[in-house]
mmCIF file of C-alpha atoms in Angstrom:
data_model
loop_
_atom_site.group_PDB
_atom_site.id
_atom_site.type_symbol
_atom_site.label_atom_id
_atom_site.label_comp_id
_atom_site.label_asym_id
_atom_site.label_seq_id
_atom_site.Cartn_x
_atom_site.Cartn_y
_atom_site.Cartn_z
ATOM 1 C CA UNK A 1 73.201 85.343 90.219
ATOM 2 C CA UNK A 2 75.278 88.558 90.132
ATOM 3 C CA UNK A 3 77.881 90.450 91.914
ATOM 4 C CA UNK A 4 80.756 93.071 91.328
ATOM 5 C CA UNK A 5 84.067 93.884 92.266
ATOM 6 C CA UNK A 6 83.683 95.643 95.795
ATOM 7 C CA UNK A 7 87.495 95.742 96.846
ATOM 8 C CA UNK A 8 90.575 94.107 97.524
ATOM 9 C CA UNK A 9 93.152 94.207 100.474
ATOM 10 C CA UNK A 10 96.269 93.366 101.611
ATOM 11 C CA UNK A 11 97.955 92.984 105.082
ATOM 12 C CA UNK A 12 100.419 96.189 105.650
ATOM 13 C CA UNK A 13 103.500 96.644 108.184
ATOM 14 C CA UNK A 14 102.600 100.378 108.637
ATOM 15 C CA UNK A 15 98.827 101.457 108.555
ATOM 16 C CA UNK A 16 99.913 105.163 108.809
ATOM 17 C CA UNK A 17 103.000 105.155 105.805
ATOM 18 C CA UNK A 18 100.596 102.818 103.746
ATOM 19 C CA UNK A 19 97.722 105.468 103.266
ATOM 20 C CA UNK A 20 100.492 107.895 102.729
ATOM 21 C CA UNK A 21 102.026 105.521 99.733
ATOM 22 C CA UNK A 22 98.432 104.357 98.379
ATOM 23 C CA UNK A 23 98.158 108.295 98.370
ATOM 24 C CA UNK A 24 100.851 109.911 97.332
ATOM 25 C CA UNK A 25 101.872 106.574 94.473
ATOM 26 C CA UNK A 26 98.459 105.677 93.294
ATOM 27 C CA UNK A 27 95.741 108.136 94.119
ATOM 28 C CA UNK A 28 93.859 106.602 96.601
ATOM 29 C CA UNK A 29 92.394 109.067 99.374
ATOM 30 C CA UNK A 30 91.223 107.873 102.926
ATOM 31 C CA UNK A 31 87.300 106.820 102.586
ATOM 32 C CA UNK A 32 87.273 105.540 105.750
ATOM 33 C CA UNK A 33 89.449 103.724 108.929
ATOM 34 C CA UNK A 34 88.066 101.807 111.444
ATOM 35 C CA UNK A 35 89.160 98.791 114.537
ATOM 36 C CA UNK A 36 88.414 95.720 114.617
ATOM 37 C CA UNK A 37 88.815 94.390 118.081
ATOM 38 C CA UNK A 38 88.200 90.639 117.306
ATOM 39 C CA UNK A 39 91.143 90.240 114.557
ATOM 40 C CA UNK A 40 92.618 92.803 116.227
ATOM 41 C CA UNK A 41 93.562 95.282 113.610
ATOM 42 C CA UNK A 42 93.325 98.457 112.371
ATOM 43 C CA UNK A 43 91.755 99.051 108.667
ATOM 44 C CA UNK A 44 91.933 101.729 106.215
ATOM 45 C CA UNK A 45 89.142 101.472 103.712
ATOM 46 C CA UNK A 46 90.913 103.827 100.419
ATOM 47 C CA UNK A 47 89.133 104.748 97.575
ATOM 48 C CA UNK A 48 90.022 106.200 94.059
ATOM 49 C CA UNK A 49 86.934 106.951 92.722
ATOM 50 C CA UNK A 50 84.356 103.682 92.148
ATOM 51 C CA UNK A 51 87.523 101.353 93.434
ATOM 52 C CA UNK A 52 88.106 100.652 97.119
ATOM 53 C CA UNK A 53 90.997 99.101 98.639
ATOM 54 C CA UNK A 54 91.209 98.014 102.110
ATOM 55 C CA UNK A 55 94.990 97.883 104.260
ATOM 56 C CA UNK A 56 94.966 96.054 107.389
ATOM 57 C CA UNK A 57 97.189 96.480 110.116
ATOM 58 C CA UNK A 58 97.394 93.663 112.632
ATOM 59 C CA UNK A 59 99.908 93.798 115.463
ATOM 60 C CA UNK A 60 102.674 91.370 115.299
ATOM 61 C CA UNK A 61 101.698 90.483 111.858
ATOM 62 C CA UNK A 62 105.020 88.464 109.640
ATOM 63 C CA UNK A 63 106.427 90.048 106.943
ATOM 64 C CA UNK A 64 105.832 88.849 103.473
ATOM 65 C CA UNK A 65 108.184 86.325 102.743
ATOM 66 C CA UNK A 66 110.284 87.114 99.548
ATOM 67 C CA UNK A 67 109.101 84.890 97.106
ATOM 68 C CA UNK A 68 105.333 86.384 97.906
ATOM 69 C CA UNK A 69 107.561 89.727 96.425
ATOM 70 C CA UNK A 70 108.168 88.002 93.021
ATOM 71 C CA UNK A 71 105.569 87.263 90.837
ATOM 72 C CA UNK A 72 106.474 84.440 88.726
ATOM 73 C CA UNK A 73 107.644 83.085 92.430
ATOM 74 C CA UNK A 74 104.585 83.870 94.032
ATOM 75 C CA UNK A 75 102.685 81.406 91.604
ATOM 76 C CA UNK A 76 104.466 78.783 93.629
ATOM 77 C CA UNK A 77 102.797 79.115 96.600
ATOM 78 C CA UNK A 78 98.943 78.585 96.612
ATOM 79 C CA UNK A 79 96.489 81.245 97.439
ATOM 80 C CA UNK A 80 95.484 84.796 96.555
ATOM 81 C CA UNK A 81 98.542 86.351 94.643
ATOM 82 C CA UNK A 82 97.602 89.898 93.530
ATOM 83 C CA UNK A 83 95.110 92.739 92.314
ATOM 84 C CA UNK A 84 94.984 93.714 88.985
ATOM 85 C CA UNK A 85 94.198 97.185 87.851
ATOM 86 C CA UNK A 86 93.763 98.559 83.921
ATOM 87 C CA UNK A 87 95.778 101.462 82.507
ATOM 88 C CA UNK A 88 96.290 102.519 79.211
ATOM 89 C CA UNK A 89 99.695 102.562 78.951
ATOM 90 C CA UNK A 90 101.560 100.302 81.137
ATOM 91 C CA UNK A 91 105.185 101.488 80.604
ATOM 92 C CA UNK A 92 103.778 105.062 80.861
ATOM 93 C CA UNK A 93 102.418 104.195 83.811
ATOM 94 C CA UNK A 94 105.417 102.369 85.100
ATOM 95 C CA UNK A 95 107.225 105.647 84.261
ATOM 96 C CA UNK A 96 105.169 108.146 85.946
ATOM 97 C CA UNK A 97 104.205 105.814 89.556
ATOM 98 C CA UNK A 98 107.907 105.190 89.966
ATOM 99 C CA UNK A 99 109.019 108.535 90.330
ATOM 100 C CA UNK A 100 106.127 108.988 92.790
ATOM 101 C CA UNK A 101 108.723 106.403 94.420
ATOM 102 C CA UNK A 102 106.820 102.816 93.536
ATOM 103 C CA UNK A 103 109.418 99.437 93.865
ATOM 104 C CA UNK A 104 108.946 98.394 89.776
ATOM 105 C CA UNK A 105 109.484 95.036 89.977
ATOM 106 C CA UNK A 106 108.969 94.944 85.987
ATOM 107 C CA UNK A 107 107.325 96.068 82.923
ATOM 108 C CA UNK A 108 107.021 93.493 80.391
ATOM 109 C CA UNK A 109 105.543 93.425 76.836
ATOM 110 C CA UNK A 110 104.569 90.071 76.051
ATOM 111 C CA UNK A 111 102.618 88.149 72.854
ATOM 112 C CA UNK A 112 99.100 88.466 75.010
ATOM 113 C CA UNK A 113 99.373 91.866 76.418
ATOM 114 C CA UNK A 114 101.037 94.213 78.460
ATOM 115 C CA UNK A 115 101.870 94.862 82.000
ATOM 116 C CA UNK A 116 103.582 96.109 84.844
ATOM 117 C CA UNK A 117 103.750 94.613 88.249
ATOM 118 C CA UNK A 118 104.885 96.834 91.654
ATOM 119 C CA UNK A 119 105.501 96.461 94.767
ATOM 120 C CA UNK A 120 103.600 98.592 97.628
ATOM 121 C CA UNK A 121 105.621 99.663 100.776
ATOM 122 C CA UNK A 122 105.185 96.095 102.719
ATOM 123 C CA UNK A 123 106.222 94.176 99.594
ATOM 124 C CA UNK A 124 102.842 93.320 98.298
ATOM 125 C CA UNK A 125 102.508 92.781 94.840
ATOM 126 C CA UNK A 126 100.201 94.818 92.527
ATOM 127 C CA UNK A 127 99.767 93.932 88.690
ATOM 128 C CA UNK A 128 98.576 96.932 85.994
ATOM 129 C CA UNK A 129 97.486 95.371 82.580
ATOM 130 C CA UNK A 130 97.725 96.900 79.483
ATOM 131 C CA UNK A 131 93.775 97.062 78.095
ATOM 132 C CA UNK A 132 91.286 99.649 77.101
ATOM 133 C CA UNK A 133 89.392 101.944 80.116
ATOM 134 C CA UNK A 134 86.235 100.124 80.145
ATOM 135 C CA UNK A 135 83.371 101.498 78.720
ATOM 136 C CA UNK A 136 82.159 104.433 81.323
ATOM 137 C CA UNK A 137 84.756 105.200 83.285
ATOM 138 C CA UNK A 138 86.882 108.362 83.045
ATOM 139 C CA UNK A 139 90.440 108.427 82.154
ATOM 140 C CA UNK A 140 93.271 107.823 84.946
ATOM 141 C CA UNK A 141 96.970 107.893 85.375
#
């Protein structure tokens, strides 16, 4: 049996300033947005090259609570926590996405590895890891 990575998503206060911030912070571009009458909500499909990310906007959705915004807090509450995305140099990274105005919640060298963890412009958290580009993919941030 086998399967990829096809994309991840998270629920977003603001469909309209989220595409701007996945944009404008991270790269993404607009692939694609579409309704979806029987949630109801409307979705942004964003891509940065081979990786898709999908924002959903759902009227009268809650806001994320605030220990969903801390990580080590998050871990207290079961479920899906975060997306993880490989960079080079996370502190680099760190560096360059938060004056593209990114919420660093921290950037943490640690005895297995490196990362940094943000927050996106609902609150939702986002983890970059310190590891090689895989084999056959260019180059990013």
């Amino acid at each position: 049996m086998n399967f990829w990575y096809h994309h991840g998503g998270v629920s977003v206060a603001d469909l309209d300033a989220s595409i701007a911030w996945y944009r404008d912070v991270l790269g993404f571009e607009l692939d694609k947005r579409f309704h979806v009458p029987t949630i109801p909500a409307d979705i942004a499909m964003m891509r940065n090259g081979d990786l898709y990310f999908e924002l959903f906007e759902v009227p009268g959705s809650k806001a994320l609570p605030h220990d969903r915004r801390v990580p080590d807090d998050d871990l207290q509450t079961q479920g899906n926590k975060h997306v993880a995305f490989v960079v080079q140099d996370a502190a680099a990274f760190a560096a360059e996405i938060e004056s593209r105005g990114a919420d660093i919640v921290w950037v943490k060298k640690m005895p297995h590895g490196s990362n940094a963890f943000i927050r996106d412009n609902s609150g939702n958290l986002i983890e970059f890891v310190e590891e090689p580009v895989p084999s056959g993919l260019p180059g990013s941030l």
